[in-house]
Coordinates of C-alpha atoms in Angstrom, one line a residue:
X1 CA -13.1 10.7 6.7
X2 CA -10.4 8.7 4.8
X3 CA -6.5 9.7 5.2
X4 CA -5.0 10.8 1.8
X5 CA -1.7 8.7 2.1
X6 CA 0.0 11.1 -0.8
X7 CA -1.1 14.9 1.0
X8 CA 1.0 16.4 3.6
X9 CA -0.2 19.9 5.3
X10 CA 2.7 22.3 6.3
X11 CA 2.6 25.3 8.3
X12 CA 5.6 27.5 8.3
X13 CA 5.4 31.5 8.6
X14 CA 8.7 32.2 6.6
X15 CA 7.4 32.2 3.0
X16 CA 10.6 30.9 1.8
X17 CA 11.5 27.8 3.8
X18 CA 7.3 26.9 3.1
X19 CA 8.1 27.1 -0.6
X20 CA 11.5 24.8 -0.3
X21 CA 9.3 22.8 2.0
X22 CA 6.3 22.5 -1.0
X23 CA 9.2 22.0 -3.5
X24 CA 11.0 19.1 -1.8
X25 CA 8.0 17.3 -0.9
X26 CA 6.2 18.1 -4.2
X27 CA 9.7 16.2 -6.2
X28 CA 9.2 13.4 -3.8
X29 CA 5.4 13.1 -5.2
X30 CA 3.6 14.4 -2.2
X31 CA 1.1 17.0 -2.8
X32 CA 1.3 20.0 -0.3
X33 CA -1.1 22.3 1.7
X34 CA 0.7 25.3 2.4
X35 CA -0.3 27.7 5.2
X36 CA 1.3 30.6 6.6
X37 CA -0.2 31.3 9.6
X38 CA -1.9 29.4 12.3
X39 CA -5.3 30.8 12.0
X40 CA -5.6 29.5 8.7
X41 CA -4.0 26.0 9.6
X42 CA -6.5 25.5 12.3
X43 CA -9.6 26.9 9.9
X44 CA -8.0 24.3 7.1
X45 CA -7.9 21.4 9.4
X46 CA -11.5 22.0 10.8
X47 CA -12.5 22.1 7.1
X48 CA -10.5 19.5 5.8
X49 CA -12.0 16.7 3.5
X50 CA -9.4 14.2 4.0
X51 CA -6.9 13.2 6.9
X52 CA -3.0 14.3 5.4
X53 CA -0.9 11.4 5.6
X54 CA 1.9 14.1 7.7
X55 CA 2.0 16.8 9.1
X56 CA 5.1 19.9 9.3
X57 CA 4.6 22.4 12.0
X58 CA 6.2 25.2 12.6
X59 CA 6.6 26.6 15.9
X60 CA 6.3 30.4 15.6
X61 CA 4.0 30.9 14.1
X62 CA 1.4 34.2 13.9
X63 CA -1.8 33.8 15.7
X64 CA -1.7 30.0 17.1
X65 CA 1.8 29.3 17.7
X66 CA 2.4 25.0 16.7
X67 CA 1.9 24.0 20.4
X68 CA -1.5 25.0 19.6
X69 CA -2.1 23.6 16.5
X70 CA -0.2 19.9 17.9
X71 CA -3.5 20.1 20.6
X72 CA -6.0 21.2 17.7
X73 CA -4.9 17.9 15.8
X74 CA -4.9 15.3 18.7
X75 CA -8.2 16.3 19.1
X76 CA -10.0 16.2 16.2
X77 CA -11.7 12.7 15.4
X78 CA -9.8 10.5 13.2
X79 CA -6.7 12.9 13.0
X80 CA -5.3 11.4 16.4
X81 CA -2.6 9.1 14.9
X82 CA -1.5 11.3 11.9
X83 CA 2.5 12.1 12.3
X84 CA 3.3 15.8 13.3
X85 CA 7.2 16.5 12.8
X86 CA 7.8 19.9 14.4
X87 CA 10.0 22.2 12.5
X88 CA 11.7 24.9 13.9
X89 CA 14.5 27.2 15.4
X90 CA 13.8 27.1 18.9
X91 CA 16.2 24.7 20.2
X92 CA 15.7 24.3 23.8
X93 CA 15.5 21.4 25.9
X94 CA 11.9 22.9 27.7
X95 CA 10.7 23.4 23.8
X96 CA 11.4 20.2 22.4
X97 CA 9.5 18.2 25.3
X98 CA 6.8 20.7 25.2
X99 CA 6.4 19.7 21.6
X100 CA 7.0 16.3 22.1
X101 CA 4.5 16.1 25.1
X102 CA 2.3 18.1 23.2
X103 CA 1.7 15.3 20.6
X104 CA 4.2 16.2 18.3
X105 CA 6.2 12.7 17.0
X106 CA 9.4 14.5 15.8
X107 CA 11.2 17.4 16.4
X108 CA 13.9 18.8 13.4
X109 CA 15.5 22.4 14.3
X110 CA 16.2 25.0 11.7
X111 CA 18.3 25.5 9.7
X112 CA 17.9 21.6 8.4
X113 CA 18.9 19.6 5.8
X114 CA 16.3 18.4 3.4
X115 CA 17.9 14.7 2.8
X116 CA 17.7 14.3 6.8
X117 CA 13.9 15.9 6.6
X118 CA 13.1 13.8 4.2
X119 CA 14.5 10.5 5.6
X120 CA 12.3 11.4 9.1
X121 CA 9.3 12.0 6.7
X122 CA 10.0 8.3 5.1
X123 CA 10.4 7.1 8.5
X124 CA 6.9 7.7 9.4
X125 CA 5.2 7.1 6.2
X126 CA 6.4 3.7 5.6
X127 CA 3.7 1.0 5.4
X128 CA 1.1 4.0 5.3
X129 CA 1.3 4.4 1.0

């Protein structure tokens, strides 16, 4: 399985932050799997024909919260090293290092500004085009 250096996968429940989410990245030349809910991220990763170059997790999410899905990812073969930036409101301390500990390699709280997301989304693609 090869990584797709231009596909990012983003799970985010609020149907409008997802399509500002697909937007943003889509104008920066990324293409974007959207999902809504966690049972369908973890059925899309299981099926997944290439590796995304990033992934955006919501926390709360319906079904398999992001924790979940962070543990789904650093366990499938060849996914191990692929960036997760959590994306969320929860903004606790016990949250963020659950996350973080989890796998995750950022951590941006809601509301956010895109220019920042974006920048952290650079950050971790550089080198990797």
């Amino acid at each position: 399985m090869t990584t797709d250096s231009n596909s990012i996968l983003v799970v985010e429940d609020d149907e409008h932050i997802g399509q500002v989410l697909k937007f943003l990245l889509e104008r920066q030349g990324y293409r974007v799997s959207l999902f809504n809910e966690g049972l369908a991220a973890r059925d899309g990763i299981e099926a997944a024909a290439e590796i995304p170059c990033l992934i955006l997790f919501d926390v709360m999410l319906p079904y398999i919260d992001g924790f979940e899905l962070v543990k789904i990812v650093r366990a499938k073969a060849g996914w191990e090293s692929v960036p997760i930036v959590m994306l969320t409101a929860k903004t606790m301390e016990q949250d963020i290092v659950r996350a973080l500990d989890a796998g995750a390699n950022d951590y941006v709280v809601k509301p956010f500004q895109p220019n920042e997301l974006l920048a952290r989304i650079r950050r971790f693609l550089k080198g990797k085009a």
